Amino acid sequence: MSVPPLRPRPGNLREVAEKIESATGLRVQIVGGSLVMSPTPRGKHAGVVRRLRLQIDAAVPESLAAYEVSSISMPGDPDDYVTPDLVVLPSDWDDDDDWLADPQDVALAVEVISKSEKARDISQKNDWYAVAAVKVLLVIDPRHGTWALHTQPRSGSYQDTQRGKYGEEIPVPDPLTLRLATDSLPVYGDAGRPE
């Protein structure tokens, strides 16, 4: 049985993205009308997400909750969306039939850098969230044991960035107002093992 080739055209990019995800297991996002694919997180990458989520779940008010595998709509193109590793949204997201969260509802988006990501890709990813006006973006980099907290999105970029390294607490601002411990977050090994 042959599978017809997928031909992206305006209005069906989401359909193509969903087919790629189900067939390959890759994470697919649509940004600026382009499909952006990344491998499914494994091992230490997932461990970072899990450890952050445990801390967030224990500290957020009842009106908010942390979610994995929830996507955020992007402005400008109805097909565009991003899927952070972790996102804090109003807890009524539990009962929402939509699959795209409104960026204005995002209290925090968390991206964990993959072992193979390049600096250019990371910078572009940060810009995506700023363009969508996501209030707070936390980028964790297990390659180097560092973090960056981006706030105050304006004109497609974050106006304030606070940087730190593992062992230093991350001061997440309102509406969460919590401090995330980083001393137990995993660092990728250099033995060439996949994350």
mmCIF file of C-alpha atoms in Angstrom:
data_model
loop_
_atom_site.group_PDB
_atom_site.id
_atom_site.type_symbol
_atom_site.label_atom_id
_atom_site.label_comp_id
_atom_site.label_asym_id
_atom_site.label_seq_id
_atom_site.Cartn_x
_atom_site.Cartn_y
_atom_site.Cartn_z
ATOM 1 C CA MET A 1 0.000 0.000 0.000
ATOM 2 C CA SER A 2 1.496 3.328 -0.989
ATOM 3 C CA VAL A 3 0.930 6.541 0.900
ATOM 4 C CA PRO A 4 0.289 9.626 -1.215
ATOM 5 C CA PRO A 5 2.851 12.383 -0.628
ATOM 6 C CA LEU A 6 1.828 15.131 1.774
ATOM 7 C CA ARG A 7 1.614 18.458 0.000
ATOM 8 C CA PRO A 8 1.346 21.391 2.365
ATOM 9 C CA ARG A 9 -0.872 24.148 1.084
ATOM 10 C CA PRO A 10 -2.435 27.079 2.855
ATOM 11 C CA GLY A 11 -5.112 25.856 5.214
ATOM 12 C CA ASN A 12 -3.881 22.290 5.606
ATOM 13 C CA LEU A 13 -0.550 22.698 7.401
ATOM 14 C CA ARG A 14 -2.092 21.579 10.678
ATOM 15 C CA GLU A 15 -3.353 18.416 8.999
ATOM 16 C CA VAL A 16 0.129 17.734 7.622
ATOM 17 C CA ALA A 17 1.701 18.435 11.048
ATOM 18 C CA GLU A 18 -0.679 16.017 12.761
ATOM 19 C CA LYS A 19 0.074 13.289 10.187
ATOM 20 C CA ILE A 20 3.826 13.760 10.631
ATOM 21 C CA GLU A 21 3.496 13.597 14.426
ATOM 22 C CA SER A 22 1.420 10.410 14.351
ATOM 23 C CA ALA A 23 3.649 8.712 11.758
ATOM 24 C CA THR A 24 7.057 9.637 13.175
ATOM 25 C CA GLY A 25 6.673 10.613 16.828
ATOM 26 C CA LEU A 26 8.403 13.911 16.096
ATOM 27 C CA ARG A 27 7.110 17.078 17.742
ATOM 28 C CA VAL A 28 5.830 19.384 15.037
ATOM 29 C CA GLN A 29 5.058 23.088 15.322
ATOM 30 C CA ILE A 30 4.043 25.596 12.668
ATOM 31 C CA VAL A 31 5.731 28.970 12.846
ATOM 32 C CA GLY A 32 5.663 31.566 10.115
ATOM 33 C CA GLY A 33 3.941 29.113 7.813
ATOM 34 C CA SER A 34 6.805 26.590 8.112
ATOM 35 C CA LEU A 35 6.791 23.162 9.707
ATOM 36 C CA VAL A 36 9.340 22.960 12.532
ATOM 37 C CA MET A 37 10.146 19.428 13.712
ATOM 38 C CA SER A 38 12.110 18.190 16.699
ATOM 39 C CA PRO A 39 12.667 14.754 18.197
ATOM 40 C CA THR A 40 10.439 13.584 21.017
ATOM 41 C CA PRO A 41 12.195 14.447 24.296
ATOM 42 C CA ARG A 42 13.808 11.550 26.119
ATOM 43 C CA GLY A 43 15.681 10.804 29.311
ATOM 44 C CA LYS A 44 17.251 13.817 30.973
ATOM 45 C CA HIS A 45 15.208 16.250 28.876
ATOM 46 C CA ALA A 46 11.999 14.691 30.201
ATOM 47 C CA GLY A 47 13.532 14.578 33.691
ATOM 48 C CA VAL A 48 14.049 18.344 33.669
ATOM 49 C CA VAL A 49 10.417 18.867 32.644
ATOM 50 C CA ARG A 50 9.144 16.454 35.301
ATOM 51 C CA ARG A 51 11.176 18.048 38.115
ATOM 52 C CA LEU A 52 10.072 21.551 37.168
ATOM 53 C CA ARG A 53 6.452 20.447 36.899
ATOM 54 C CA LEU A 54 6.515 18.900 40.371
ATOM 55 C CA GLN A 55 7.701 22.214 41.818
ATOM 56 C CA ILE A 56 5.172 24.260 39.854
ATOM 57 C CA ASP A 57 2.267 21.940 40.715
ATOM 58 C CA ALA A 58 3.096 22.257 44.415
ATOM 59 C CA ALA A 59 3.177 26.063 44.333
ATOM 60 C CA VAL A 60 0.641 27.426 41.833
ATOM 61 C CA PRO A 61 -2.728 28.785 42.960
ATOM 62 C CA GLU A 62 -5.767 26.604 42.278
ATOM 63 C CA SER A 63 -6.725 28.838 39.366
ATOM 64 C CA LEU A 64 -3.585 27.767 37.422
ATOM 65 C CA ALA A 65 -2.084 24.425 36.421
ATOM 66 C CA ALA A 66 0.975 23.101 34.576
ATOM 67 C CA TYR A 67 0.422 21.197 31.323
ATOM 68 C CA GLU A 68 2.640 19.232 28.975
ATOM 69 C CA VAL A 69 1.832 18.715 25.303
ATOM 70 C CA SER A 70 -0.383 21.792 25.104
ATOM 71 C CA SER A 71 0.095 24.160 22.199
ATOM 72 C CA ILE A 72 -0.144 27.948 22.004
ATOM 73 C CA SER A 73 -1.600 29.765 19.006
ATOM 74 C CA MET A 74 0.623 32.272 17.244
ATOM 75 C CA PRO A 75 -0.545 35.584 15.810
ATOM 76 C CA GLY A 76 -0.528 36.415 12.137
ATOM 77 C CA ASP A 77 -1.357 33.031 10.628
ATOM 78 C CA PRO A 78 -4.223 30.834 11.826
ATOM 79 C CA ASP A 79 -2.089 27.720 11.181
ATOM 80 C CA ASP A 80 0.843 28.835 13.366
ATOM 81 C CA TYR A 81 1.375 27.359 16.821
ATOM 82 C CA VAL A 82 4.173 26.404 19.227
ATOM 83 C CA THR A 83 4.272 23.573 21.742
ATOM 84 C CA PRO A 84 6.454 24.301 24.768
ATOM 85 C CA ASP A 85 7.738 21.489 26.955
ATOM 86 C CA LEU A 86 5.631 22.836 29.815
ATOM 87 C CA VAL A 87 3.046 25.605 30.010
ATOM 88 C CA VAL A 88 1.124 27.110 32.930
ATOM 89 C CA LEU A 89 -2.453 27.999 32.012
ATOM 90 C CA PRO A 90 -5.730 28.680 33.805
ATOM 91 C CA SER A 91 -6.871 25.363 35.295
ATOM 92 C CA ASP A 92 -10.123 25.502 33.326
ATOM 93 C CA TRP A 93 -7.945 24.372 30.390
ATOM 94 C CA ASP A 94 -8.786 20.891 31.766
ATOM 95 C CA ASP A 95 -12.295 21.254 30.334
ATOM 96 C CA ASP A 96 -11.508 23.173 27.125
ATOM 97 C CA ASP A 97 -12.311 21.481 23.797
ATOM 98 C CA ASP A 98 -9.829 23.654 21.889
ATOM 99 C CA TRP A 99 -6.296 22.360 21.413
ATOM 100 C CA LEU A 100 -4.657 25.783 21.105
ATOM 101 C CA ALA A 101 -4.285 27.972 24.160
ATOM 102 C CA ASP A 102 -4.516 31.738 23.830
ATOM 103 C CA PRO A 103 -1.033 33.227 24.390
ATOM 104 C CA GLN A 104 -2.586 35.854 26.688
ATOM 105 C CA ASP A 105 -3.638 33.034 29.048
ATOM 106 C CA VAL A 106 -0.086 31.698 29.426
ATOM 107 C CA ALA A 107 1.394 32.469 32.845
ATOM 108 C CA LEU A 108 4.655 30.658 31.993
ATOM 109 C CA ALA A 109 6.051 28.737 29.021
ATOM 110 C CA VAL A 110 9.063 26.464 29.564
ATOM 111 C CA GLU A 111 11.412 25.305 26.829
ATOM 112 C CA VAL A 112 14.116 22.743 27.615
ATOM 113 C CA ILE A 113 16.960 22.886 25.113
ATOM 114 C CA SER A 114 17.710 19.603 23.342
ATOM 115 C CA LYS A 115 21.242 18.300 23.257
ATOM 116 C CA SER A 116 21.591 19.011 19.529
ATOM 117 C CA GLU A 117 19.958 22.465 19.310
ATOM 118 C CA LYS A 118 21.941 25.334 17.802
ATOM 119 C CA ALA A 119 22.140 28.874 19.212
ATOM 120 C CA ARG A 120 20.322 30.294 16.165
ATOM 121 C CA ASP A 121 17.406 27.891 16.667
ATOM 122 C CA ILE A 122 17.172 28.783 20.355
ATOM 123 C CA SER A 123 17.128 32.503 19.582
ATOM 124 C CA GLN A 124 14.409 32.032 16.964
ATOM 125 C CA LYS A 125 12.349 29.969 19.399
ATOM 126 C CA ASN A 126 12.570 32.730 22.026
ATOM 127 C CA ASP A 127 11.383 35.232 19.421
ATOM 128 C CA TRP A 128 8.327 33.086 18.640
ATOM 129 C CA TYR A 129 7.126 33.431 22.206
ATOM 130 C CA ALA A 130 7.850 37.169 22.289
ATOM 131 C CA VAL A 131 5.895 37.702 19.050
ATOM 132 C CA ALA A 132 2.949 35.891 20.654
ATOM 133 C CA ALA A 133 3.382 38.144 23.739
ATOM 134 C CA VAL A 134 3.789 35.214 26.131
ATOM 135 C CA LYS A 135 4.494 37.081 29.374
ATOM 136 C CA VAL A 136 7.158 34.781 30.810
ATOM 137 C CA LEU A 137 9.410 32.308 28.984
ATOM 138 C CA LEU A 138 11.821 30.096 30.909
ATOM 139 C CA VAL A 139 14.561 28.431 28.864
ATOM 140 C CA ILE A 140 16.484 25.638 30.586
ATOM 141 C CA ASP A 141 19.751 24.492 28.985
ATOM 142 C CA PRO A 142 20.889 21.082 30.319
ATOM 143 C CA ARG A 143 23.858 21.158 27.929
ATOM 144 C CA HIS A 144 25.530 23.778 30.122
ATOM 145 C CA GLY A 145 23.490 23.685 33.342
ATOM 146 C CA THR A 146 22.101 27.193 32.779
ATOM 147 C CA TRP A 147 18.736 28.952 32.560
ATOM 148 C CA ALA A 148 17.320 32.191 31.158
ATOM 149 C CA LEU A 149 14.089 33.841 32.290
ATOM 150 C CA HIS A 150 12.630 36.131 29.616
ATOM 151 C CA THR A 151 9.976 38.729 30.519
ATOM 152 C CA GLN A 152 8.362 41.889 29.162
ATOM 153 C CA PRO A 153 7.681 40.937 25.523
ATOM 154 C CA ARG A 154 7.443 43.942 23.227
ATOM 155 C CA SER A 155 7.818 44.373 19.469
ATOM 156 C CA GLY A 156 8.768 40.731 18.898
ATOM 157 C CA SER A 157 11.495 40.430 21.543
ATOM 158 C CA TYR A 158 11.842 40.150 25.287
ATOM 159 C CA GLN A 159 12.971 43.370 26.952
ATOM 160 C CA ASP A 160 14.298 41.734 30.124
ATOM 161 C CA THR A 161 16.315 38.549 30.513
ATOM 162 C CA GLN A 162 17.672 37.186 33.760
ATOM 163 C CA ARG A 163 20.296 34.454 33.468
ATOM 164 C CA GLY A 164 21.600 31.955 35.967
ATOM 165 C CA LYS A 165 23.137 28.546 36.406
ATOM 166 C CA TYR A 166 22.051 25.344 38.056
ATOM 167 C CA GLY A 167 22.140 25.751 41.811
ATOM 168 C CA GLU A 168 20.594 29.233 41.620
ATOM 169 C CA GLU A 169 16.852 29.606 42.141
ATOM 170 C CA ILE A 170 14.731 30.939 39.303
ATOM 171 C CA PRO A 171 12.503 33.836 40.475
ATOM 172 C CA VAL A 172 9.310 33.379 38.433
ATOM 173 C CA PRO A 173 7.259 36.618 38.550
ATOM 174 C CA ASP A 174 3.514 37.243 38.882
ATOM 175 C CA PRO A 175 1.079 35.652 38.598
ATOM 176 C CA LEU A 176 3.091 32.649 39.812
ATOM 177 C CA THR A 177 5.503 34.395 42.181
ATOM 178 C CA LEU A 178 7.550 31.308 42.960
ATOM 179 C CA ARG A 179 11.167 30.293 43.117
ATOM 180 C CA LEU A 180 12.173 27.183 41.201
ATOM 181 C CA ALA A 181 15.095 25.152 42.541
ATOM 182 C CA THR A 182 17.593 24.055 39.897
ATOM 183 C CA ASP A 183 20.177 22.164 41.941
ATOM 184 C CA SER A 184 18.659 18.740 41.105
ATOM 185 C CA LEU A 185 18.090 19.338 37.374
ATOM 186 C CA PRO A 186 19.995 16.879 35.153
ATOM 187 C CA VAL A 187 22.846 17.949 32.876
ATOM 188 C CA TYR A 188 23.392 16.137 29.585
ATOM 189 C CA GLY A 189 26.397 13.848 29.579
ATOM 190 C CA ASP A 190 29.104 14.241 26.983
ATOM 191 C CA ALA A 191 29.409 10.529 26.213
ATOM 192 C CA GLY A 192 27.362 10.964 23.030
ATOM 193 C CA ARG A 193 24.293 9.308 24.503
ATOM 194 C CA PRO A 194 20.932 10.585 23.294
ATOM 195 C CA GLU A 195 19.051 12.758 25.756
#
